[in-house]
Amino acid sequence: MKHLIDIMELSTQEIDSLIEIAEDIIADPGKYSEACHGKKLATLFFEPSTRTRLSFEAAMYELGGQVLGFSEASSSSAAKGESVSDTVRTVSCYADIIAMRHPKEGAPLVASRRDWVPIINAGDGGHFHPTQTLADLLTIHREKNTFENLTIGLCGDLKFGRTVHSLVSAMSRYAGVKFIFISPEELQIPDYIKTDVLDPKGIPYEEERSLERAMPKLDILYMTRVQRERFFNEEDYVRLKDTYILTPQKLKNAKPDLSILHPLPRVNEISVAVDDDPRACYFKQVLNGKFMRMALILKLLEVTV
Ligand code: NCD
């Protein structure tokens, strides 16, 4: 494991190993507090972020390392027209590992090609978001104690939601998994996910318009925000943004052990009244993201504790 661009670069054994490390960090954080002493992580964020960037930074600090970086393209030389490749080559002179978010799909892959330092894709356009998937996987594992035989509903913007694309790919490798894709027609899951990921493995999925109809079947409900920044016009966004709003009322016919996930930020799609439901896992997911990023940094820097 040199870089992490697409979650599918990790085998299921490597995912198990990251989960094992994250669980060990949760059990005994003190053991890891100097693990990355003398190492630096750079966060290069060409797009907005709260959780992903700050959890990477918190992860590195909790490993005893240091952090540098920028949080918007306008404060970097990208604003002067510098290429991603030159920026990454430069930063690799200052840091041992880079976490990078970019609006262009494939930008982190290009940055990783020359092998300057390990590159972690922290989200590339509407494409992939592998470290959010690591947070999602630890959350599912902690809640369900397995990845098998789960019916997973993904609801909202399945077209532009990069977390959805990475999570479906990752979960498609476990036995007995079924997907229900709940979205308006305009925001359906991309065809390549069906033809390249699901169909070759014969994984069952349904496409559904109604969250209420899907609800009783679900073990996991993965809510997502409509991705305003990826729309070509504001009118379409306004028309689609509130298609699904999860409320306590809509959870009436859900399973008692449903787990509700959301990568966050939420806009309107989960009412705050749901936050107190014991099935709401999205803030636990935030914390799990930090632990999995700690595990990932250790693996990519080849640090053993
Ligand atoms: C997600 C992202 O950036 O894709 N956020 C995150 O990293 N937790 C989801 C989103 O922005 O809707």
mmCIF file of C-alpha atoms and ligand atoms in Angstrom, residues 47-49 51-52 101 122-123 125 129 132 161-163 224-227 229-230 262-265 293, ligand 1:
data_model
loop_
_atom_site.group_PDB
_atom_site.id
_atom_site.type_symbol
_atom_site.label_atom_id
_atom_site.label_comp_id
_atom_site.label_asym_id
_atom_site.label_seq_id
_atom_site.Cartn_x
_atom_site.Cartn_y
_atom_site.Cartn_z
ATOM 1 C CA GLU A 47 -12.302 22.397 -2.084
ATOM 2 C CA PRO A 48 -14.182 23.155 1.165
ATOM 3 C CA SER A 49 -14.088 20.672 4.033
ATOM 4 C CA ARG A 51 -14.492 16.931 8.889
ATOM 5 C CA THR A 52 -12.111 15.431 6.400
ATOM 6 C CA ARG A 101 -9.014 17.137 -2.012
ATOM 7 C CA ALA A 122 -9.574 13.118 0.366
ATOM 8 C CA GLY A 123 -12.273 13.479 -2.319
ATOM 9 C CA GLY A 125 -14.967 15.845 -7.604
ATOM 10 C CA HIS A 129 -13.842 9.496 -1.296
ATOM 11 C CA GLN A 132 -14.938 8.578 4.190
ATOM 12 C CA GLY A 161 -22.223 11.812 -4.078
ATOM 13 C CA ARG A 162 -18.661 10.513 -4.171
ATOM 14 C CA THR A 163 -19.022 8.859 -0.755
ATOM 15 C CA THR A 224 -26.655 12.048 1.578
ATOM 16 C CA ARG A 225 -26.799 15.752 0.803
ATOM 17 C CA VAL A 226 -27.752 16.994 -2.664
ATOM 18 C CA GLN A 227 -24.373 18.199 -3.975
ATOM 19 C CA GLU A 229 -21.628 22.581 -6.102
ATOM 20 C CA ARG A 230 -21.817 19.920 -8.835
ATOM 21 C CA HIS A 262 -24.564 10.256 6.791
ATOM 22 C CA PRO A 263 -21.089 11.440 5.723
ATOM 23 C CA LEU A 264 -22.113 15.006 6.732
ATOM 24 C CA PRO A 265 -22.468 17.921 6.266
ATOM 25 C CA ARG A 293 -7.337 8.049 9.275
HETATM 26 C C1 NCD B 1 -18.651 14.452 1.931
HETATM 27 C C2 NCD B 1 -17.805 14.892 0.752
HETATM 28 O O1 NCD B 1 -17.002 15.810 0.856
HETATM 29 O O2 NCD B 1 -17.976 14.262 -0.281
HETATM 30 N N1 NCD B 1 -18.270 15.105 3.111
HETATM 31 C C3 NCD B 1 -17.284 14.552 3.880
HETATM 32 O O3 NCD B 1 -16.152 14.470 3.484
HETATM 33 N N2 NCD B 1 -17.632 14.033 5.065
HETATM 34 C C4 NCD B 1 -20.106 14.528 1.691
HETATM 35 C C5 NCD B 1 -20.693 15.824 1.255
HETATM 36 O O4 NCD B 1 -19.995 16.829 1.092
HETATM 37 O O5 NCD B 1 -21.901 15.846 1.071
#
